[in-house]
Every structure is written in C-alpha cells, then in structure tokens.
mmCIF file of C-alpha atoms in Angstrom:
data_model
loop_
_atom_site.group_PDB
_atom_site.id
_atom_site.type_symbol
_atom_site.label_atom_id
_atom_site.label_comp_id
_atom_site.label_asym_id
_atom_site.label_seq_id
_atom_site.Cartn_x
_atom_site.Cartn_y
_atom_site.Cartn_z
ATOM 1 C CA UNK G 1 0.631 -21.094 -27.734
ATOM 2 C CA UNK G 2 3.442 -20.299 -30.384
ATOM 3 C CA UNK G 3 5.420 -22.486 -31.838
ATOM 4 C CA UNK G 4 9.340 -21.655 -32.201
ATOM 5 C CA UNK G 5 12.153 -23.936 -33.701
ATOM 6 C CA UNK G 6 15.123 -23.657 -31.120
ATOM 7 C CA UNK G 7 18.242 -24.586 -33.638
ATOM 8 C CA UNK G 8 21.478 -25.564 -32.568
ATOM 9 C CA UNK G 9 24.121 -22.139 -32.263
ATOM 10 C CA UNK G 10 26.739 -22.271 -35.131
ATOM 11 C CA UNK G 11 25.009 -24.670 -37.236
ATOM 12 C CA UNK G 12 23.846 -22.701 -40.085
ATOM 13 C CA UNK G 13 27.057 -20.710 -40.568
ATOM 14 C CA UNK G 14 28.824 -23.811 -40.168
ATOM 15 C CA UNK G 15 26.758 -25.147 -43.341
ATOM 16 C CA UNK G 16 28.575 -22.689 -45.708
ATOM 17 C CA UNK G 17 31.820 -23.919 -45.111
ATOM 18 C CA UNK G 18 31.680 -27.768 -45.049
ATOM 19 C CA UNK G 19 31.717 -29.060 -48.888
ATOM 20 C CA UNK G 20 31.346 -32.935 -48.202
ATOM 21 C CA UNK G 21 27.840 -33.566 -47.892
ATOM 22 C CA UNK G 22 28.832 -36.802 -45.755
ATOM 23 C CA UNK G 23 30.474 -35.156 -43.169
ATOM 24 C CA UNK G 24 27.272 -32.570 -43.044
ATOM 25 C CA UNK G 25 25.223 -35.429 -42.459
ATOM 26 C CA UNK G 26 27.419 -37.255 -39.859
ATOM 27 C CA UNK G 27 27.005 -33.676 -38.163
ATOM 28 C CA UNK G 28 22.966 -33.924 -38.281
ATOM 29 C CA UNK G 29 23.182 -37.571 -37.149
ATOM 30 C CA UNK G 30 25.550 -36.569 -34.128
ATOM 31 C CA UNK G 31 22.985 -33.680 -33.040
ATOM 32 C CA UNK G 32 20.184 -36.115 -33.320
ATOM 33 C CA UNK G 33 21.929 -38.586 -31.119
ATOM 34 C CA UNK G 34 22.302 -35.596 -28.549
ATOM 35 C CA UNK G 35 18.877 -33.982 -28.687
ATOM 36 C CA UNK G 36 17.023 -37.504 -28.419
ATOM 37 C CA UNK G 37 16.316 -36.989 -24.921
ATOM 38 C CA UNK G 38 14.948 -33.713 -25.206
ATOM 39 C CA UNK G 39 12.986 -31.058 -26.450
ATOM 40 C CA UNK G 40 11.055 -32.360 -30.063
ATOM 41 C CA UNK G 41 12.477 -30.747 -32.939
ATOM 42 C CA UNK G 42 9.825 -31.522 -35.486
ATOM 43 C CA UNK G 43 9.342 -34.909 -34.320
ATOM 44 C CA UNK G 44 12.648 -35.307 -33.634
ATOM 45 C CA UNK G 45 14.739 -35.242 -36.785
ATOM 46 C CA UNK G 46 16.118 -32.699 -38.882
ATOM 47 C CA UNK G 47 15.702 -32.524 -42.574
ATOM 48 C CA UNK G 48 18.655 -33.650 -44.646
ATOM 49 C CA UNK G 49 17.778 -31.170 -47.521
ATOM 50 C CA UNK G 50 17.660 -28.749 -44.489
ATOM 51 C CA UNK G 51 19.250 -25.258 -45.479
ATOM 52 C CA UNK G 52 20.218 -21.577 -44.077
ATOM 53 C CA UNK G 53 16.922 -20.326 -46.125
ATOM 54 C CA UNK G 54 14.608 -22.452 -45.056
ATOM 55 C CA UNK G 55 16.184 -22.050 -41.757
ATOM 56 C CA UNK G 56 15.752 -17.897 -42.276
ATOM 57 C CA UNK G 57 12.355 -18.120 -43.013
ATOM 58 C CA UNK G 58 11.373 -20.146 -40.341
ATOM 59 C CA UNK G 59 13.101 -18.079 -38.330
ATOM 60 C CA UNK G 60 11.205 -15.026 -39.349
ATOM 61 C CA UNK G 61 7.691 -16.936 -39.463
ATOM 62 C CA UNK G 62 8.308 -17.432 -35.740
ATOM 63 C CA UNK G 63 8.818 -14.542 -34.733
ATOM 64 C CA UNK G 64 6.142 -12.711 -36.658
ATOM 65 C CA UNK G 65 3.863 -15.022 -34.621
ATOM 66 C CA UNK G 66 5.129 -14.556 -31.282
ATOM 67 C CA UNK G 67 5.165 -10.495 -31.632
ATOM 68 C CA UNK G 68 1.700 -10.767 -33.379
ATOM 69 C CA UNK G 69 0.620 -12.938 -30.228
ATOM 70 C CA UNK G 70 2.318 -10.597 -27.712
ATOM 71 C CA UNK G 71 0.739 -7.427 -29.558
ATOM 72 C CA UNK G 72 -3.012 -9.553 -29.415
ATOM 73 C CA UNK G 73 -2.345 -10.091 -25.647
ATOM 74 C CA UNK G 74 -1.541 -6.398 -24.621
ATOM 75 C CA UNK G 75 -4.727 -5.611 -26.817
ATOM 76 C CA UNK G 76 -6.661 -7.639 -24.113
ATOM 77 C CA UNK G 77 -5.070 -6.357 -20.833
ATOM 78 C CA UNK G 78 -7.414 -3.671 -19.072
ATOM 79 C CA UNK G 79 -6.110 -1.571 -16.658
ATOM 80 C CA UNK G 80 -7.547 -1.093 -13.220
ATOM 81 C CA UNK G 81 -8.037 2.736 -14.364
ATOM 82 C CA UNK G 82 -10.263 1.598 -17.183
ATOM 83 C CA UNK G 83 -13.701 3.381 -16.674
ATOM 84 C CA UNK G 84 -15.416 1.363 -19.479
ATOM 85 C CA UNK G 85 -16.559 -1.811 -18.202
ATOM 86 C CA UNK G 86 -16.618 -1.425 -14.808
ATOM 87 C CA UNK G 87 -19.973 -3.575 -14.568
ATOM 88 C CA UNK G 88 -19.068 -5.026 -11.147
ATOM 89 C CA UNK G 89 -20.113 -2.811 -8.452
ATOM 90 C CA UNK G 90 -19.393 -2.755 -4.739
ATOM 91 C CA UNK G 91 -23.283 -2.540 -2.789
ATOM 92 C CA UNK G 92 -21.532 -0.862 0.530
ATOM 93 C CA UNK G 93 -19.245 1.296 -0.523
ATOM 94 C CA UNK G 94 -20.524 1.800 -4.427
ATOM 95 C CA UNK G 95 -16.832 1.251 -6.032
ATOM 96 C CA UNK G 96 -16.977 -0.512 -9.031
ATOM 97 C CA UNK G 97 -14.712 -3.362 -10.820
ATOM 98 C CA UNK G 98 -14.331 -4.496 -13.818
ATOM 99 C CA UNK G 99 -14.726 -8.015 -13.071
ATOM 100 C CA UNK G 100 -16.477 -10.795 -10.638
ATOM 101 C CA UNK G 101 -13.667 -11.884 -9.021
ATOM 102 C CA UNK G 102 -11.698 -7.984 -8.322
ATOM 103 C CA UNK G 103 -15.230 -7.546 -6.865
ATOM 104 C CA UNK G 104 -14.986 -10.532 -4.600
ATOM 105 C CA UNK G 105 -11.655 -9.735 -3.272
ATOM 106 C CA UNK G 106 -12.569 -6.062 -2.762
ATOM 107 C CA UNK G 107 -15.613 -7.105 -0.370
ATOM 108 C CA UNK G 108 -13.686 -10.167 1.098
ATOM 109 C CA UNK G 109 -11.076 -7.722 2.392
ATOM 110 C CA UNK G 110 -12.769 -4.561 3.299
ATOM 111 C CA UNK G 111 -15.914 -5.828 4.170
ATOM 112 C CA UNK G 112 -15.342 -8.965 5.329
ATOM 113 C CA UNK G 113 -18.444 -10.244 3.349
ATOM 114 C CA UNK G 114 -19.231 -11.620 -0.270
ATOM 115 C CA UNK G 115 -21.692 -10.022 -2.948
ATOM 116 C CA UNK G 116 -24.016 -12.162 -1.291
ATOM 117 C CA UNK G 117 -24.090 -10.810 1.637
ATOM 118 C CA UNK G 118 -22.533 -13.881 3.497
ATOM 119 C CA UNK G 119 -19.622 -13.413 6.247
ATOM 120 C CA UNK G 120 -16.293 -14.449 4.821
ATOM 121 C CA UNK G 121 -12.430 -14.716 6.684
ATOM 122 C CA UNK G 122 -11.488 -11.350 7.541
ATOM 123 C CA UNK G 123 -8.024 -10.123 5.415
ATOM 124 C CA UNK G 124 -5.322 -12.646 6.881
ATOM 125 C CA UNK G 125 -1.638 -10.480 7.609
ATOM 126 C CA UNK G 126 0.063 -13.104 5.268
ATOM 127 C CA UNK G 127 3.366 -12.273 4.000
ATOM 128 C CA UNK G 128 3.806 -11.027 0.042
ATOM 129 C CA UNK G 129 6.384 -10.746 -2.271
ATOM 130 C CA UNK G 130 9.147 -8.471 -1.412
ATOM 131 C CA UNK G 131 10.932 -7.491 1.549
ATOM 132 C CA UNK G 132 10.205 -8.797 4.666
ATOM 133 C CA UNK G 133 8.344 -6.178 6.730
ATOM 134 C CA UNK G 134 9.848 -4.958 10.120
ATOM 135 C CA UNK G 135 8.412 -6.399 12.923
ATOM 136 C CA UNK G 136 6.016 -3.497 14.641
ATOM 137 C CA UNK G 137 6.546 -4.437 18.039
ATOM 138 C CA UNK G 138 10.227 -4.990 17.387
ATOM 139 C CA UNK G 139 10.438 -1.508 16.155
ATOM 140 C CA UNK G 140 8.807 0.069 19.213
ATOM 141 C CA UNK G 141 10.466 -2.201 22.095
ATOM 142 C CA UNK G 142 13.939 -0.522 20.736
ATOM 143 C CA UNK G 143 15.840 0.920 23.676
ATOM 144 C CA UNK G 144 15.019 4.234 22.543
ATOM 145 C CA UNK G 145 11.418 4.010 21.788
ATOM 146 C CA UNK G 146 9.597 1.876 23.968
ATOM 147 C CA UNK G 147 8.174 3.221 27.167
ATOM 148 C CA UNK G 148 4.225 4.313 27.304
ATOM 149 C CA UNK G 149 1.902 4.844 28.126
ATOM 150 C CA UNK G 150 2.198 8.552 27.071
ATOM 151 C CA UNK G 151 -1.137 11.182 27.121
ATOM 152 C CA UNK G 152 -1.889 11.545 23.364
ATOM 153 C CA UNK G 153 -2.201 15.257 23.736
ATOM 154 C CA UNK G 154 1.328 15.602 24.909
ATOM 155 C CA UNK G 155 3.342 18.072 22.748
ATOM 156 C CA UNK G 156 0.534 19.133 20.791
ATOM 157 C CA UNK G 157 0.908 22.751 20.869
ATOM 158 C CA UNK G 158 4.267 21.884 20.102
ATOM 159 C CA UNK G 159 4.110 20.155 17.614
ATOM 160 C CA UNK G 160 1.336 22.612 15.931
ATOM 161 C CA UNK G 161 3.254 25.882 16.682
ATOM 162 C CA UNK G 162 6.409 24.026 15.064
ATOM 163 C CA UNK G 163 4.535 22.608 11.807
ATOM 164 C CA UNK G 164 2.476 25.237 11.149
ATOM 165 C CA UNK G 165 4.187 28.846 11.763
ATOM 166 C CA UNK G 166 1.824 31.396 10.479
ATOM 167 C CA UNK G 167 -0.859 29.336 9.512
ATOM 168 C CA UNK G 168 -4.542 30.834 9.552
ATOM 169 C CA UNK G 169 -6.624 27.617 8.779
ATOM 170 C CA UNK G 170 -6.922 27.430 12.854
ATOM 171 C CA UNK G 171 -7.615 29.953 14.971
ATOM 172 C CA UNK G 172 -5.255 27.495 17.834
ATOM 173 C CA UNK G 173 -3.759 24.223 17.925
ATOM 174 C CA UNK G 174 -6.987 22.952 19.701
ATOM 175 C CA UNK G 175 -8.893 23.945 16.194
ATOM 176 C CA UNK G 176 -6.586 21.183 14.198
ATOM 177 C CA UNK G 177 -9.092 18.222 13.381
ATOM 178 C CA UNK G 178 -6.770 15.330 14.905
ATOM 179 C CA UNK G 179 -6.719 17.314 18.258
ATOM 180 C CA UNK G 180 -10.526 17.101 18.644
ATOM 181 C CA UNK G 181 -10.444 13.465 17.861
ATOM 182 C CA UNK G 182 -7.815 13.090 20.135
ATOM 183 C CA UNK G 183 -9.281 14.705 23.297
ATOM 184 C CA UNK G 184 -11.288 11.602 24.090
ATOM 185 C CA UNK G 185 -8.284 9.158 24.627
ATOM 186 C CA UNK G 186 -6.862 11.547 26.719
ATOM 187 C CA UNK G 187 -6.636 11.391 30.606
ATOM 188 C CA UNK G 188 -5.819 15.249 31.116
ATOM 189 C CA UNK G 189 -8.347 17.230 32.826
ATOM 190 C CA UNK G 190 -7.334 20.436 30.640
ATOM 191 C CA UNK G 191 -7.842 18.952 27.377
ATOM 192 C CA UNK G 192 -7.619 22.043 26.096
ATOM 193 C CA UNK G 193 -4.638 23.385 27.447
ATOM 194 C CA UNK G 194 -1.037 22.354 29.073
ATOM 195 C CA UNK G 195 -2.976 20.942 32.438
ATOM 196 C CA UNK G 196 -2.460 17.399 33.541
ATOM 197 C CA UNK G 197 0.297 15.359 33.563
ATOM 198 C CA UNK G 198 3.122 15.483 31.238
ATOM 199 C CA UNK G 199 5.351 12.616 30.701
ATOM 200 C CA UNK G 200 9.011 12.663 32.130
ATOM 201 C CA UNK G 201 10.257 10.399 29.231
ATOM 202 C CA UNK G 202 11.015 7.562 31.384
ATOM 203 C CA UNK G 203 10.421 3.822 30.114
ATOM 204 C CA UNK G 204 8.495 1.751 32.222
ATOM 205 C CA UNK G 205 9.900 -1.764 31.290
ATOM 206 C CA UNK G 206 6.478 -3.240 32.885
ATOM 207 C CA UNK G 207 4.032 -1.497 31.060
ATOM 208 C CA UNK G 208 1.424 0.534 32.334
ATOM 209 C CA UNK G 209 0.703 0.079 36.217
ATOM 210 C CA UNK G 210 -2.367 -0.577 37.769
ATOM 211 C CA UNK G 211 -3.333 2.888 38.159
ATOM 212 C CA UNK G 212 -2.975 4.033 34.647
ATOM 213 C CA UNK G 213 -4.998 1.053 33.732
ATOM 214 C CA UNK G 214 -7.581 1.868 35.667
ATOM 215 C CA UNK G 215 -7.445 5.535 34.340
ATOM 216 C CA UNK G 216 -7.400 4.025 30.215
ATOM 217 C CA UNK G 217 -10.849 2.155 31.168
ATOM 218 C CA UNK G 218 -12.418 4.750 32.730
ATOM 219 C CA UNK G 219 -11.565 6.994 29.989
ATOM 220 C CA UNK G 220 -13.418 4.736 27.810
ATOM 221 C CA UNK G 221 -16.374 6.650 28.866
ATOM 222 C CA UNK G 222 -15.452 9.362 26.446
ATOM 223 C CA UNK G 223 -15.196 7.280 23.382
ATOM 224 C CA UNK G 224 -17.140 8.367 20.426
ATOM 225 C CA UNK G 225 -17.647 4.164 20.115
ATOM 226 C CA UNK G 226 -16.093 0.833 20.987
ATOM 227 C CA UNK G 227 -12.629 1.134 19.182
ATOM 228 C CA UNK G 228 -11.816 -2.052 21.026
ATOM 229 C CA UNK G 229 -14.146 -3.711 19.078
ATOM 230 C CA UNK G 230 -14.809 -2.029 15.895
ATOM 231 C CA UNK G 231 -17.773 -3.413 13.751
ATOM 232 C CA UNK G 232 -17.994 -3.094 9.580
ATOM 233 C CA UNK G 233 -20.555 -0.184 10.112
ATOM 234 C CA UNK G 234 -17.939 1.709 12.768
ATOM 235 C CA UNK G 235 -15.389 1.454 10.110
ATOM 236 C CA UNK G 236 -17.212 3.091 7.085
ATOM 237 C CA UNK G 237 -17.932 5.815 9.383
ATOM 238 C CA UNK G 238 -14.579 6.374 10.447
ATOM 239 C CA UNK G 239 -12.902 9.237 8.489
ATOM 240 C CA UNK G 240 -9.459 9.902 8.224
ATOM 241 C CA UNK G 241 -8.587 11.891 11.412
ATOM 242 C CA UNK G 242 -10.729 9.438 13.508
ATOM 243 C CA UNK G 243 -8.613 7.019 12.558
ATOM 244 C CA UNK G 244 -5.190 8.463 12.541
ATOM 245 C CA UNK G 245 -6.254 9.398 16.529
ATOM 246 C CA UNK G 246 -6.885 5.528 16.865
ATOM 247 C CA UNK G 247 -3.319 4.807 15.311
ATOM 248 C CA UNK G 248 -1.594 7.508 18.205
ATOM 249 C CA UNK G 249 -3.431 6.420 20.919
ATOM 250 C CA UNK G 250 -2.204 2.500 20.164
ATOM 251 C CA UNK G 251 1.448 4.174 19.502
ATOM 252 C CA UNK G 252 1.191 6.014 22.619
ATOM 253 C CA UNK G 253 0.246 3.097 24.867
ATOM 254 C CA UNK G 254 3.984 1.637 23.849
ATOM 255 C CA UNK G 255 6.667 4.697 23.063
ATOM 256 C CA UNK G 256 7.984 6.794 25.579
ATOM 257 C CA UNK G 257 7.259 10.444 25.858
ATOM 258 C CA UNK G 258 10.023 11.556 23.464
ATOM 259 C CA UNK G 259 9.522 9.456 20.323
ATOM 260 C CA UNK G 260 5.929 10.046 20.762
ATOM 261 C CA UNK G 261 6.864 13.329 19.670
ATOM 262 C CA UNK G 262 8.148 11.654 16.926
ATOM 263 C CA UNK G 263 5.353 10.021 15.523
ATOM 264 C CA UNK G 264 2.491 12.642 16.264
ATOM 265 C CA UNK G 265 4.721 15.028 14.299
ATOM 266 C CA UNK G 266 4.716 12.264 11.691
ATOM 267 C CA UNK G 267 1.064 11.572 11.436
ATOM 268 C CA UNK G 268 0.461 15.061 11.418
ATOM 269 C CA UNK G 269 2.228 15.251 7.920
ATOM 270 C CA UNK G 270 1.449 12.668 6.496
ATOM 271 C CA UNK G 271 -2.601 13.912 7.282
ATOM 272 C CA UNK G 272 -1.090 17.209 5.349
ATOM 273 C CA UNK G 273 0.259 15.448 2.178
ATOM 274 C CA UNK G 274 -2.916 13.240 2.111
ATOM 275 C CA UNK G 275 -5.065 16.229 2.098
ATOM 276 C CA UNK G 276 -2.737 17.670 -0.447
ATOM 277 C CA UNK G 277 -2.988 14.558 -3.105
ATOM 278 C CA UNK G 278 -5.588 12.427 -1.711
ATOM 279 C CA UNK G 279 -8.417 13.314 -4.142
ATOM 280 C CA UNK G 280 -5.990 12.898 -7.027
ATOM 281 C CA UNK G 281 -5.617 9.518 -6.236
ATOM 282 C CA UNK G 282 -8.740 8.471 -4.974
ATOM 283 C CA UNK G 283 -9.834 9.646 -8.778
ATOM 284 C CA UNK G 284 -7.019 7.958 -10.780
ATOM 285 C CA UNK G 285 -7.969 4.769 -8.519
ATOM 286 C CA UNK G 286 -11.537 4.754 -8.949
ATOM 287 C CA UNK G 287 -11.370 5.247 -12.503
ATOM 288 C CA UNK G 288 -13.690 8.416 -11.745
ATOM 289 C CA UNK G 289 -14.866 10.717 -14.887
ATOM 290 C CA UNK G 290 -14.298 13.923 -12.682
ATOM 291 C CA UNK G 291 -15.751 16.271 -15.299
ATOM 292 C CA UNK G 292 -18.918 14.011 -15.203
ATOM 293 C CA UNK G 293 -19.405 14.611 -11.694
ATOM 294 C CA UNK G 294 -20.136 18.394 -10.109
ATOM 295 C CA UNK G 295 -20.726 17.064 -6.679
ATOM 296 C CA UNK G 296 -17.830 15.742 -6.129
ATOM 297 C CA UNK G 297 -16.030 18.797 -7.814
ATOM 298 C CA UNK G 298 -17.642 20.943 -5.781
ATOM 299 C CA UNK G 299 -16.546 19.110 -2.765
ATOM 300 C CA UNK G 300 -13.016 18.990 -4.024
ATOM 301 C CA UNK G 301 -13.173 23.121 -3.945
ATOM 302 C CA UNK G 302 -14.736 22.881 -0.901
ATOM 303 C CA UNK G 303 -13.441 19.944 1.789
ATOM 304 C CA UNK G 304 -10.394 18.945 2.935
ATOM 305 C CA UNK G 305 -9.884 14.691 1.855
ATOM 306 C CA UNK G 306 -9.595 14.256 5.145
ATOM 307 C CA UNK G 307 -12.474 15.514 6.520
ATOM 308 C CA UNK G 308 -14.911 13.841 4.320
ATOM 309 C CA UNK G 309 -13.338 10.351 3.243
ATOM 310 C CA UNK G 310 -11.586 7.214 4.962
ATOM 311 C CA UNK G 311 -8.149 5.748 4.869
ATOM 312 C CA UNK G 312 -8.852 3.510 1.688
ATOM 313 C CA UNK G 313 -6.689 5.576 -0.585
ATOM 314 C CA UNK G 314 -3.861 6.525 2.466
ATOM 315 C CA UNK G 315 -1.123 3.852 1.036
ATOM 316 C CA UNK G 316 -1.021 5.027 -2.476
ATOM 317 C CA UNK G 317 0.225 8.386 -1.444
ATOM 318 C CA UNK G 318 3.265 6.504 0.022
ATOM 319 C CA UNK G 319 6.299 7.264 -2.158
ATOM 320 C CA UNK G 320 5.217 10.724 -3.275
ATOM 321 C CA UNK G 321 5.057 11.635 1.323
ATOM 322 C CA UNK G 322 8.601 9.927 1.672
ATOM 323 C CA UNK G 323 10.344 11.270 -1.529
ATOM 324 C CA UNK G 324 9.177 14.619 -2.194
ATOM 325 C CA UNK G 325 6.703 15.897 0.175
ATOM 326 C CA UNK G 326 8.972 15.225 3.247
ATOM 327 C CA UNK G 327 11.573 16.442 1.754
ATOM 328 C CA UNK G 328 9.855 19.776 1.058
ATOM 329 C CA UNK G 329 8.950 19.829 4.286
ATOM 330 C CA UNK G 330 12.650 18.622 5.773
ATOM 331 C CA UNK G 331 13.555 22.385 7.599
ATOM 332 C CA UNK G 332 10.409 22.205 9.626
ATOM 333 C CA UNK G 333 10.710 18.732 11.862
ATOM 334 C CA UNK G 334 13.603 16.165 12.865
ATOM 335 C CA UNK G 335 12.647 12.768 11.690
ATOM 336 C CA UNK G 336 15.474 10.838 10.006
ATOM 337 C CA UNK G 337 14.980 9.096 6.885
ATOM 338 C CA UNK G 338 14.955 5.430 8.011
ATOM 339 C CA UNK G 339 11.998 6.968 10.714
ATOM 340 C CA UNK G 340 10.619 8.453 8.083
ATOM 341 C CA UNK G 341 9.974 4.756 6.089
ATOM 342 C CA UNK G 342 9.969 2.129 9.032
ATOM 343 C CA UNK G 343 6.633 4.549 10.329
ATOM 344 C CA UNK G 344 5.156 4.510 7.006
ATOM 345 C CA UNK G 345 5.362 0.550 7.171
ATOM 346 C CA UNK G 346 3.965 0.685 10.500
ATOM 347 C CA UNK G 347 1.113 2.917 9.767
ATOM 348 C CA UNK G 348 0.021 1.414 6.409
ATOM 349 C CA UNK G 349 0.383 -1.919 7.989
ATOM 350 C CA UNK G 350 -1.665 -0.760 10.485
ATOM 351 C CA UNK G 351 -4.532 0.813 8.612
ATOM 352 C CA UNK G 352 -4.656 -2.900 6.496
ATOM 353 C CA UNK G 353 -4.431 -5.225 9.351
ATOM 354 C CA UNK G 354 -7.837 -3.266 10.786
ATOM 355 C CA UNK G 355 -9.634 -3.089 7.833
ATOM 356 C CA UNK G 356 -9.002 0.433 7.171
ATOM 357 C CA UNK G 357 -7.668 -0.377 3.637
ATOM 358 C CA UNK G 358 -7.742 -3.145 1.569
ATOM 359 C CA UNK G 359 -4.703 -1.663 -0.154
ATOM 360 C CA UNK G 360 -1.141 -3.834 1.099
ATOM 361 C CA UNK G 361 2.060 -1.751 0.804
ATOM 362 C CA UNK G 362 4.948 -3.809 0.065
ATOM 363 C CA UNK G 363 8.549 -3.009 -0.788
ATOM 364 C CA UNK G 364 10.655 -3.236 -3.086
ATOM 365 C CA UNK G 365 14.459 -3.437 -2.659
#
C-alpha cells in the first residue's frame, strides 16, 4: 500500500508570490474548510510552517516508493510461459501449471473433473469481456446460408483440386486426412468418388424431411463412436481432423449446398495453417524445453500437428490464419473477410463449447 500526499494544484507556486503571511494562512484555513469532507491529508490539516521544499521532497519520497513498489510487483509476476515452477501437473493430459488453482481451472474445463478425481460443472458458455459474439445460429439462418442438410463430401474434389494445385502429399483428394474422417457421415454410396446425390442448393425452410432423417440415423452405423454423446475418454482421443469432420458435418446439417462450399474450403485452411504453426504454439504454451526433449523433436520432423494432437492449441493460431496466412493464401479461394472472422468465431466457439479446448477466443474491438 503506498502512501502519496495529493496537494492542492497551484498552491505551491502560489506560495512564492504572496508576502503577507496572514493572507497565506487564511488560504490554508479556506482549503481546510473545503477538504474536511474528504480524503485525509495527514490527519486533516496542513502544516502552517508548510513550504515548496518540504513539499518537493515529499513529493519525490512518494514517488520513489510507488516505482520501487511497482518495480517489486513486476519482480513477482510469472508468466504462463515460465518453465520453472511448474509444480502443478495435469494427471490426464500431463500439462503442467504453475499453481493450484490454474490447475483446477484447467481440469474443471477440459476435463470436467477436479485433481481429485471428483465430477465438477462442465465449462458454462458464459459471456466475457469484449465484444459480444455473433449468434451461431443467427449467422447460419441468413437468407443466404441456411438450407441443409448437405452430404459432407460434396465439393470435395473441388475444393482439393482448387487448394492444392500440384501438390504431391496425396496421391488424390480421397488421400487428404479430413476426407477419410469424413466418409462416415456421409450418405453417398461412392464415397470415393462423384456418385450419390449432389445438392441442388435449394433451402429447405423445414429442415431435413423424414427421409433424410431416417438416412442420418442409419448412417450412424458407420460412426467411428457416439459423437452424439461424446464421453471425456472419446474426446482425448479425438485428433484434429476427427474433429474438424465433426464441426462440417454439424455445419452441413444447417447451410445450403453453396456456402457449404464455403466453409469446407475454410476448414480445410485453417487445418493447413494449424499444421503449419501448431507445434510452435503448442511449445510456447506449454512452456516446453524443446531441446530437452528428442521425442517430440523427432516427431516435429516427422508428423503433421494434426495428425498426432487435438484441438487444445487451435484458437491461439487465430490472428496469425486471419491476418497473414489467409492473406497469403487470398488468390487461391473466395471467402470475404467478414466470412473469413465470423467462421473463426463459430469454429473456436465451437471447439470450446464441446470441450475440445479450454482456450475462449474473445475479441477485441
């Protein structure tokens, strides 16, 4: 707690000039009367013998305090990226914190359970500080978006061909990771070519009829497991492209045929720039001593993020996807700018609402 001496503006230059020493102290007397109410100015009177010296070093003796206190304080502040410390550690996922209660909130959120082991609330969709988040449904139900549902697989090879011109990771578009996740929400009978239905782009106010209702629960056969009711254990399995197929076959069951376009071309990037930076930041964010561990070295020169970790670390990459990477990237798709952000809410969003991440994106106008 420091202590400072708030003095009235003008007063000490004012001292200089004023000769009679009663009309100096009918001065003091008339501040007194002023400041009785108020804040306590050394017990609420000011010195007659007070003078611009005195008043200097105070002044100065102040101040050195306060900086000395502010300089003690940001001696004691530990950032999250401190690896010294980090005592607290995470017994289902092995991250570590550098205190009780970072721990706490870290398994309250991502694993709905506390260090003992004990079930807590799951992570509630509260509003933060910032602006207020779009509305997801009101996003999608716009004239020209809503419609559904749409076969995930539509415009695939597309989309592939159109992303990734000369490209020799994959052999064919049916090669790409997300595609092979994808095949199992799909109702084609060719999953690996054009066959089956294509959408004609038409909304269906209603929603899906009966028939295609039927059709999503009998394709539920294929599911790798219940995504309709996901479980802690499901969701530490889940890698990336396992759950950015989730996320398109939700978007598809509510978007017509043409702005699903849209967002698998979307997702798509956004699974390229992740790749690209994702082990950078899962390393600056786990405080991780890289040249202290060759495993995971070796796995950097050797697997794609995607392939080998969840979506924990997907929101961080955030402004580096919308302000440089898509941009980079501008001559090869058409998604406009505001598309661009309002589907990063949406997916990040997404990915915390299911427990995907315990990371919130919020932003900042």
């Amino acid at each position: 707690m420091s202590n400072s001496l708030n003095l009235p503006q003008g007063l000490i230059s004012q001292h200089n000039t004023i000769a009679n020493t009663d009309e100096l102290q009918k001065m003091m007397n008339q501040y007194q009367q002023k400041t009785a109410g108020g804040a306590n100015f050394n017990g609420g009177h000011i010195s007659q013998h007070y003078n611009q010296d005195q008043g200097s070093g105070l002044g100065q003796k102040n101040l050195s305090a306060d900086n000395n206190e502010s300089e003690d304080a940001k001696s004691k502040r530990r950032s999250k990226n401190d690896v010294d410390g980090r005592d607290f550690k995470c017994k289902y996922c092995d991250k570590t914190y550098l205190s009780y209660p970072a721990l706490y909130t870290h398994m309250k959120q991502k694993h709905s359970k506390g260090p003992d082991g004990e079930v807590r609330t799951p992570p509630t969709s509260g509003r933060g500080r910032g602006r207020p988040r779009k509305n997801s449904e009101e996003y999608f139900n716009a004239p020209e978006r809503k419609g559904g549902p749409t076969d995930v697989l539509n415009h695939f090879d597309q989309v592939y061909d159109q992303l990734f011109k000369g490209d020799k990771n994959y052999k064919t578009f049916s090669d790409y990771p997300i595609y092979k996740q994808l095949v199992q929400f799909s109702n084609k009978q060719d999953s690996k070519g054009h066959g089956g239905r294509q959408d004609d782009g038409v909304s269906n106010p209603n929603g899906a009829n009966e028939e295609e209702k039927l059709a999503n629960s009998g394709n539920q056969k294929k599911w790798q497991r219940n995504y309709e009711n996901l479980n802690d254990n499901d969701r530490q399995a889940m890698y990336v492209d396992e759950i950015f197929a989730l996320y398109l076959f939700k978007i598809s069951q509510k978007v017509n045929d043409a702005f699903y376009k849209i967002v698998l071309t979307y997702v798509i990037l956004f699974r390229e720039c992740l790749n690209e930076i994702g082990w950078q930041k899962k390393i600056e964010s786990e405080g991780i001593k890289i040249e202290e561990d060759e495993s995971l070295r070796h796995k950097i020169q050797t697997d794609q993020f995607c392939l080998v970790n969840n979506a924990e670390h997907a929101p961080e990459i955030c402004n580096e996807f919308v302000t440089v990477y898509m941009e980079q990237k501008r001559g090869s798709f058409e998604i406009t700018k505001p598309d661009q952000i309002d589907l990063t809410i949406n997916l990040c969003h997404w990915l915390f609402e299911n427990q995907f991440t315990c990371s919130k994106l919020t932003m900042i106008s």
